PDB file of C-alpha atoms in Angstrom:
ATOM      1  CA  UNK A   1       0.012   0.002  -0.026  1.00  0.00           C
ATOM      2  CA  UNK A   2       1.528   3.302  -1.155  1.00  0.00           C
ATOM      3  CA  UNK A   3       2.055   6.003   1.465  1.00  0.00           C
ATOM      4  CA  UNK A   4       1.518   8.820  -0.984  1.00  0.00           C
ATOM      5  CA  UNK A   5      -1.185   7.464  -3.297  1.00  0.00           C
ATOM      6  CA  UNK A   6      -4.881   7.134  -2.789  1.00  0.00           C
ATOM      7  CA  UNK A   7      -5.966   3.563  -3.262  1.00  0.00           C
ATOM      8  CA  UNK A   8      -8.914   3.088  -5.592  1.00  0.00           C
ATOM      9  CA  UNK A   9     -12.354   2.134  -4.036  1.00  0.00           C
ATOM     10  CA  UNK A  10     -12.706  -1.629  -4.776  1.00  0.00           C
ATOM     11  CA  UNK A  11     -16.302  -1.212  -5.959  1.00  0.00           C
ATOM     12  CA  UNK A  12     -18.663   1.426  -7.306  1.00  0.00           C
ATOM     13  CA  UNK A  13     -19.861   4.221  -4.957  1.00  0.00           C
ATOM     14  CA  UNK A  14     -23.325   2.714  -4.953  1.00  0.00           C
ATOM     15  CA  UNK A  15     -22.251  -0.893  -4.154  1.00  0.00           C
ATOM     16  CA  UNK A  16     -23.212  -0.705  -0.520  1.00  0.00           C
ATOM     17  CA  UNK A  17     -26.647   0.797  -1.073  1.00  0.00           C
ATOM     18  CA  UNK A  18     -29.160   0.933   0.646  1.00  0.00           C
ATOM     19  CA  UNK A  19     -27.059   0.674   3.877  1.00  0.00           C
ATOM     20  CA  UNK A  20     -24.401   3.164   2.909  1.00  0.00           C
ATOM     21  CA  UNK A  21     -25.295   5.669   0.267  1.00  0.00           C
ATOM     22  CA  UNK A  22     -23.342   6.492  -2.826  1.00  0.00           C
ATOM     23  CA  UNK A  23     -22.943  10.273  -2.037  1.00  0.00           C
ATOM     24  CA  UNK A  24     -21.359   9.450   1.270  1.00  0.00           C
ATOM     25  CA  UNK A  25     -18.932   6.899  -0.275  1.00  0.00           C
ATOM     26  CA  UNK A  26     -17.847   9.362  -2.971  1.00  0.00           C
ATOM     27  CA  UNK A  27     -17.198  12.159  -0.491  1.00  0.00           C
ATOM     28  CA  UNK A  28     -15.704   9.891   1.992  1.00  0.00           C
ATOM     29  CA  UNK A  29     -13.236   8.307  -0.380  1.00  0.00           C
ATOM     30  CA  UNK A  30     -12.474  11.043  -2.849  1.00  0.00           C
ATOM     31  CA  UNK A  31     -12.369  13.932  -0.312  1.00  0.00           C
ATOM     32  CA  UNK A  32     -11.662  12.742   3.166  1.00  0.00           C
ATOM     33  CA  UNK A  33      -9.264   9.763   2.447  1.00  0.00           C
ATOM     34  CA  UNK A  34      -7.552  11.863  -0.245  1.00  0.00           C
ATOM     35  CA  UNK A  35      -6.918  14.617   2.163  1.00  0.00           C
ATOM     36  CA  UNK A  36      -5.255  12.175   4.568  1.00  0.00           C
ATOM     37  CA  UNK A  37      -3.014  10.907   1.766  1.00  0.00           C
ATOM     38  CA  UNK A  38      -2.092  14.414   0.636  1.00  0.00           C
ATOM     39  CA  UNK A  39      -1.201  15.446   4.201  1.00  0.00           C
ATOM     40  CA  UNK A  40       0.961  12.404   4.600  1.00  0.00           C
ATOM     41  CA  UNK A  41       2.776  13.243   1.477  1.00  0.00           C
ATOM     42  CA  UNK A  42       3.327  16.836   2.461  1.00  0.00           C
ATOM     43  CA  UNK A  43       4.730  15.750   5.920  1.00  0.00           C
ATOM     44  CA  UNK A  44       6.993  13.076   4.378  1.00  0.00           C
ATOM     45  CA  UNK A  45       8.340  15.515   1.818  1.00  0.00           C
ATOM     46  CA  UNK A  46      10.030  17.206   4.799  1.00  0.00           C
ATOM     47  CA  UNK A  47      11.600  13.920   5.944  1.00  0.00           C
ATOM     48  CA  UNK A  48      11.888  11.718   2.779  1.00  0.00           C
ATOM     49  CA  UNK A  49      13.762   8.954   4.729  1.00  0.00           C
ATOM     50  CA  UNK A  50      10.510   7.983   6.337  1.00  0.00           C
ATOM     51  CA  UNK A  51       8.961   7.064   3.055  1.00  0.00           C
ATOM     52  CA  UNK A  52      10.752   3.721   3.207  1.00  0.00           C
ATOM     53  CA  UNK A  53       8.821   2.730   6.274  1.00  0.00           C
ATOM     54  CA  UNK A  54       5.596   1.862   4.441  1.00  0.00           C
ATOM     55  CA  UNK A  55       2.090   2.507   5.720  1.00  0.00           C
ATOM     56  CA  UNK A  56       1.999  -0.157   8.504  1.00  0.00           C
ATOM     57  CA  UNK A  57       5.424   0.605   9.986  1.00  0.00           C
ATOM     58  CA  UNK A  58       4.749   4.342   9.789  1.00  0.00           C
ATOM     59  CA  UNK A  59       1.658   3.695  11.973  1.00  0.00           C
ATOM     60  CA  UNK A  60       3.632   1.557  14.387  1.00  0.00           C
ATOM     61  CA  UNK A  61       6.105   4.404  14.662  1.00  0.00           C
ATOM     62  CA  UNK A  62       3.499   6.923  15.828  1.00  0.00           C
ATOM     63  CA  UNK A  63       4.319   8.079  19.367  1.00  0.00           C
ATOM     64  CA  UNK A  64       7.980   6.913  19.130  1.00  0.00           C
ATOM     65  CA  UNK A  65      11.190   8.810  18.317  1.00  0.00           C
ATOM     66  CA  UNK A  66      11.172   7.440  14.797  1.00  0.00           C
ATOM     67  CA  UNK A  67       8.785  10.199  13.842  1.00  0.00           C
ATOM     68  CA  UNK A  68      10.309  13.732  14.130  1.00  0.00           C
ATOM     69  CA  UNK A  69       8.349  16.072  16.462  1.00  0.00           C
ATOM     70  CA  UNK A  70       7.803  18.493  13.570  1.00  0.00           C
ATOM     71  CA  UNK A  71       5.469  16.115  11.826  1.00  0.00           C
ATOM     72  CA  UNK A  72       4.392  13.865  14.734  1.00  0.00           C
ATOM     73  CA  UNK A  73       0.836  15.146  14.884  1.00  0.00           C
ATOM     74  CA  UNK A  74       0.414  15.213  11.091  1.00  0.00           C
ATOM     75  CA  UNK A  75       1.624  11.561  10.820  1.00  0.00           C
ATOM     76  CA  UNK A  76      -0.557  10.472  13.788  1.00  0.00           C
ATOM     77  CA  UNK A  77      -3.719  12.036  12.352  1.00  0.00           C
ATOM     78  CA  UNK A  78      -3.192  11.496   8.594  1.00  0.00           C
ATOM     79  CA  UNK A  79      -1.082   8.488   8.601  1.00  0.00           C
ATOM     80  CA  UNK A  80      -3.759   6.927  10.899  1.00  0.00           C
ATOM     81  CA  UNK A  81      -6.447   8.096   8.623  1.00  0.00           C
ATOM     82  CA  UNK A  82      -4.789   6.645   5.523  1.00  0.00           C
ATOM     83  CA  UNK A  83      -4.290   3.187   7.097  1.00  0.00           C
ATOM     84  CA  UNK A  84      -7.756   3.147   8.693  1.00  0.00           C
ATOM     85  CA  UNK A  85      -9.585   3.921   5.483  1.00  0.00           C
ATOM     86  CA  UNK A  86      -7.427   1.597   3.361  1.00  0.00           C
ATOM     87  CA  UNK A  87      -8.565  -1.277   5.629  1.00  0.00           C
ATOM     88  CA  UNK A  88     -12.135   0.027   5.894  1.00  0.00           C
ATOM     89  CA  UNK A  89     -12.953   0.012   2.120  1.00  0.00           C
ATOM     90  CA  UNK A  90     -11.764  -3.620   1.904  1.00  0.00           C
ATOM     91  CA  UNK A  91     -13.790  -4.967   4.873  1.00  0.00           C
ATOM     92  CA  UNK A  92     -17.002  -3.833   3.091  1.00  0.00           C
ATOM     93  CA  UNK A  93     -18.709  -5.180   0.006  1.00  0.00           C
ATOM     94  CA  UNK A  94     -21.985  -5.672  -1.756  1.00  0.00           C
ATOM     95  CA  UNK A  95     -24.720  -6.831   0.615  1.00  0.00           C
ATOM     96  CA  UNK A  96     -25.434  -9.971  -1.376  1.00  0.00           C
ATOM     97  CA  UNK A  97     -21.865 -11.191  -1.030  1.00  0.00           C
ATOM     98  CA  UNK A  98     -22.017 -11.490   2.770  1.00  0.00           C
ATOM     99  CA  UNK A  99     -21.253 -15.234   3.680  1.00  0.00           C
ATOM    100  CA  UNK A 100     -20.345 -14.708   7.299  1.00  0.00           C
ATOM    101  CA  UNK A 101     -17.168 -15.641   9.204  1.00  0.00           C
ATOM    102  CA  UNK A 102     -15.111 -18.724   8.359  1.00  0.00           C
ATOM    103  CA  UNK A 103     -15.217 -21.675  10.736  1.00  0.00           C
ATOM    104  CA  UNK A 104     -11.836 -20.681  12.141  1.00  0.00           C
ATOM    105  CA  UNK A 105     -12.831 -17.076  12.756  1.00  0.00           C
ATOM    106  CA  UNK A 106     -16.175 -18.093  14.250  1.00  0.00           C
ATOM    107  CA  UNK A 107     -14.447 -20.507  16.655  1.00  0.00           C
ATOM    108  CA  UNK A 108     -12.056 -17.721  17.658  1.00  0.00           C
ATOM    109  CA  UNK A 109     -14.983 -15.423  18.239  1.00  0.00           C
ATOM    110  CA  UNK A 110     -16.919 -17.967  20.323  1.00  0.00           C
ATOM    111  CA  UNK A 111     -13.822 -18.605  22.386  1.00  0.00           C
ATOM    112  CA  UNK A 112     -13.123 -14.797  23.007  1.00  0.00           C
ATOM    113  CA  UNK A 113     -16.676 -13.491  23.422  1.00  0.00           C
ATOM    114  CA  UNK A 114     -18.963 -16.479  23.888  1.00  0.00           C
ATOM    115  CA  UNK A 115     -20.931 -16.203  20.812  1.00  0.00           C
ATOM    116  CA  UNK A 116     -21.318 -14.168  17.519  1.00  0.00           C
ATOM    117  CA  UNK A 117     -24.092 -12.228  19.063  1.00  0.00           C
ATOM    118  CA  UNK A 118     -22.120 -11.308  22.099  1.00  0.00           C
ATOM    119  CA  UNK A 119     -19.205 -10.272  19.876  1.00  0.00           C
ATOM    120  CA  UNK A 120     -21.589  -7.924  17.911  1.00  0.00           C
ATOM    121  CA  UNK A 121     -23.058  -6.555  21.053  1.00  0.00           C
ATOM    122  CA  UNK A 122     -19.554  -5.718  22.336  1.00  0.00           C
ATOM    123  CA  UNK A 123     -18.502  -4.234  19.068  1.00  0.00           C
ATOM    124  CA  UNK A 124     -21.672  -2.170  18.666  1.00  0.00           C
ATOM    125  CA  UNK A 125     -21.265  -0.875  22.143  1.00  0.00           C
ATOM    126  CA  UNK A 126     -17.651   0.259  21.421  1.00  0.00           C
ATOM    127  CA  UNK A 127     -18.823   1.947  18.248  1.00  0.00           C
ATOM    128  CA  UNK A 128     -21.831   3.633  19.681  1.00  0.00           C
ATOM    129  CA  UNK A 129     -19.998   4.569  22.879  1.00  0.00           C
ATOM    130  CA  UNK A 130     -17.067   6.301  21.204  1.00  0.00           C
ATOM    131  CA  UNK A 131     -17.387   9.897  22.283  1.00  0.00           C
ATOM    132  CA  UNK A 132     -16.946  12.204  19.291  1.00  0.00           C
ATOM    133  CA  UNK A 133     -15.109  10.798  16.377  1.00  0.00           C
ATOM    134  CA  UNK A 134     -13.270   7.564  16.077  1.00  0.00           C
ATOM    135  CA  UNK A 135     -13.283   3.962  15.263  1.00  0.00           C
ATOM    136  CA  UNK A 136     -14.344   0.577  16.652  1.00  0.00           C
ATOM    137  CA  UNK A 137     -12.066  -2.463  16.047  1.00  0.00           C
ATOM    138  CA  UNK A 138     -11.844  -6.198  16.163  1.00  0.00           C
ATOM    139  CA  UNK A 139      -8.203  -7.019  16.787  1.00  0.00           C
ATOM    140  CA  UNK A 140      -5.876  -9.968  17.558  1.00  0.00           C
ATOM    141  CA  UNK A 141      -4.234  -9.148  20.865  1.00  0.00           C
ATOM    142  CA  UNK A 142      -1.758 -11.466  22.399  1.00  0.00           C
ATOM    143  CA  UNK A 143      -3.154 -14.699  20.814  1.00  0.00           C
ATOM    144  CA  UNK A 144      -6.821 -13.815  21.348  1.00  0.00           C
ATOM    145  CA  UNK A 145      -9.414 -11.581  19.867  1.00  0.00           C
ATOM    146  CA  UNK A 146     -10.480  -8.408  21.438  1.00  0.00           C
ATOM    147  CA  UNK A 147     -12.885  -5.386  20.808  1.00  0.00           C
ATOM    148  CA  UNK A 148     -11.585  -1.831  21.283  1.00  0.00           C
ATOM    149  CA  UNK A 149     -12.044   1.635  20.045  1.00  0.00           C
ATOM    150  CA  UNK A 150      -9.767   4.633  19.319  1.00  0.00           C
ATOM    151  CA  UNK A 151     -10.325   8.295  19.029  1.00  0.00           C
ATOM    152  CA  UNK A 152     -10.023  10.331  15.831  1.00  0.00           C
ATOM    153  CA  UNK A 153      -7.814   8.501  13.395  1.00  0.00           C
ATOM    154  CA  UNK A 154      -5.817   6.557  15.984  1.00  0.00           C
ATOM    155  CA  UNK A 155      -5.538   2.798  15.562  1.00  0.00           C
ATOM    156  CA  UNK A 156      -4.368  -0.229  17.591  1.00  0.00           C
ATOM    157  CA  UNK A 157      -1.123  -0.371  15.637  1.00  0.00           C
ATOM    158  CA  UNK A 158       0.074   2.871  17.109  1.00  0.00           C
ATOM    159  CA  UNK A 159       2.069   2.867  20.357  1.00  0.00           C
ATOM    160  CA  UNK A 160      -0.189   5.468  21.882  1.00  0.00           C
ATOM    161  CA  UNK A 161      -3.218   3.141  21.672  1.00  0.00           C
ATOM    162  CA  UNK A 162      -4.722   2.060  24.964  1.00  0.00           C
ATOM    163  CA  UNK A 163      -5.198  -1.445  23.543  1.00  0.00           C
ATOM    164  CA  UNK A 164      -2.651  -2.584  20.957  1.00  0.00           C
ATOM    165  CA  UNK A 165      -3.136  -5.437  18.389  1.00  0.00           C
ATOM    166  CA  UNK A 166      -3.537  -6.263  14.733  1.00  0.00           C
ATOM    167  CA  UNK A 167      -6.688  -4.880  13.194  1.00  0.00           C
ATOM    168  CA  UNK A 168      -8.988  -7.456  11.573  1.00  0.00           C
ATOM    169  CA  UNK A 169     -12.205  -5.435  11.282  1.00  0.00           C
ATOM    170  CA  UNK A 170     -12.755  -1.655  11.719  1.00  0.00           C
ATOM    171  CA  UNK A 171     -15.775   0.580  11.600  1.00  0.00           C
ATOM    172  CA  UNK A 172     -15.600   4.300  11.057  1.00  0.00           C
ATOM    173  CA  UNK A 173     -17.867   6.284  13.395  1.00  0.00           C
ATOM    174  CA  UNK A 174     -16.887   9.766  12.344  1.00  0.00           C
ATOM    175  CA  UNK A 175     -20.036  11.696  11.418  1.00  0.00           C
ATOM    176  CA  UNK A 176     -18.808  12.044   7.844  1.00  0.00           C
ATOM    177  CA  UNK A 177     -19.192   8.234   7.522  1.00  0.00           C
ATOM    178  CA  UNK A 178     -22.888   8.331   8.158  1.00  0.00           C
ATOM    179  CA  UNK A 179     -24.493  11.690   8.650  1.00  0.00           C
ATOM    180  CA  UNK A 180     -25.942  12.311   5.227  1.00  0.00           C
ATOM    181  CA  UNK A 181     -28.172   9.190   5.491  1.00  0.00           C
ATOM    182  CA  UNK A 182     -28.460   8.662   9.273  1.00  0.00           C
ATOM    183  CA  UNK A 183     -27.943  12.092  10.741  1.00  0.00           C
ATOM    184  CA  UNK A 184     -27.411  11.662  14.572  1.00  0.00           C
ATOM    185  CA  UNK A 185     -28.648   8.095  14.565  1.00  0.00           C
ATOM    186  CA  UNK A 186     -25.308   6.434  14.914  1.00  0.00           C
ATOM    187  CA  UNK A 187     -26.652   3.118  16.380  1.00  0.00           C
ATOM    188  CA  UNK A 188     -28.873   2.736  13.346  1.00  0.00           C
ATOM    189  CA  UNK A 189     -25.837   3.200  11.038  1.00  0.00           C
ATOM    190  CA  UNK A 190     -23.934   0.631  13.048  1.00  0.00           C
ATOM    191  CA  UNK A 191     -26.717  -1.893  12.789  1.00  0.00           C
ATOM    192  CA  UNK A 192     -27.109  -1.421   8.980  1.00  0.00           C
ATOM    193  CA  UNK A 193     -23.230  -1.679   8.529  1.00  0.00           C
ATOM    194  CA  UNK A 194     -23.235  -5.408   9.442  1.00  0.00           C
ATOM    195  CA  UNK A 195     -25.128  -5.902   6.104  1.00  0.00           C
ATOM    196  CA  UNK A 196     -22.097  -4.772   4.089  1.00  0.00           C
ATOM    197  CA  UNK A 197     -19.273  -6.486   6.053  1.00  0.00           C
ATOM    198  CA  UNK A 198     -17.120  -8.367   3.547  1.00  0.00           C
ATOM    199  CA  UNK A 199     -16.515 -11.557   5.656  1.00  0.00           C
ATOM    200  CA  UNK A 200     -14.246 -12.931   2.934  1.00  0.00           C
ATOM    201  CA  UNK A 201     -11.777 -10.161   3.485  1.00  0.00           C
ATOM    202  CA  UNK A 202     -12.242 -10.264   7.282  1.00  0.00           C
ATOM    203  CA  UNK A 203     -11.406 -14.091   7.098  1.00  0.00           C
ATOM    204  CA  UNK A 204      -8.241 -13.240   5.175  1.00  0.00           C
ATOM    205  CA  UNK A 205      -7.300 -10.519   7.676  1.00  0.00           C
ATOM    206  CA  UNK A 206      -7.787 -13.088  10.501  1.00  0.00           C
ATOM    207  CA  UNK A 207      -5.462 -15.570   8.848  1.00  0.00           C
ATOM    208  CA  UNK A 208      -2.824 -12.905   8.375  1.00  0.00           C
ATOM    209  CA  UNK A 209      -3.095 -11.778  11.968  1.00  0.00           C
ATOM    210  CA  UNK A 210      -2.571 -15.279  13.236  1.00  0.00           C
ATOM    211  CA  UNK A 211       0.660 -15.274  11.364  1.00  0.00           C
ATOM    212  CA  UNK A 212       1.530 -11.940  12.957  1.00  0.00           C
ATOM    213  CA  UNK A 213       1.024 -10.040   9.721  1.00  0.00           C
ATOM    214  CA  UNK A 214      -0.823  -6.776   9.471  1.00  0.00           C
ATOM    215  CA  UNK A 215      -3.525  -6.594   6.828  1.00  0.00           C
ATOM    216  CA  UNK A 216      -3.862  -3.342   4.756  1.00  0.00           C
TER     217      UNK A 216
END
């Protein structure tokens, strides 16, 4: 995944209708994500040696001395935004393509949360309860699965995260992700979003995480 190029959306803007509207997808990808990429590029132009890190390692470096203080905030916010959205687009897909978690992922969910319903309840609570802007995550943490949330464009790869791990599934709960369609009804957006989760990709992310690799 390029640090300085906007990845194409892997489907049409309207592919997630009626759960996520086409206008939101176009603005979200072409404007918001593009801005994060452009801001990362501008920050790295000042310290071109960091371009060799790659998107994952750049995020892992947030909050450490590897990122110069001059660009620390820009990299935290925009490097995080670039990674988060690059993952987000892939874990969604056309509603008719939703086949559910693999046997392996379902077993891990049952072991960690008790059941699929309990996992969704915990994930939904993390998403709905995130004050202001941020994300909800399913991560692999020390050999097990966990649900967490982060503020703004932070993510569990970053050293400043309260709970660290490898992201498997993420949900954007910034208002720009849902406000055109759902206004202030964030729980309604969260409930609808499960209809567009691309479990095939989430299953792949889980397999990578078991190997200690970070999906992007």
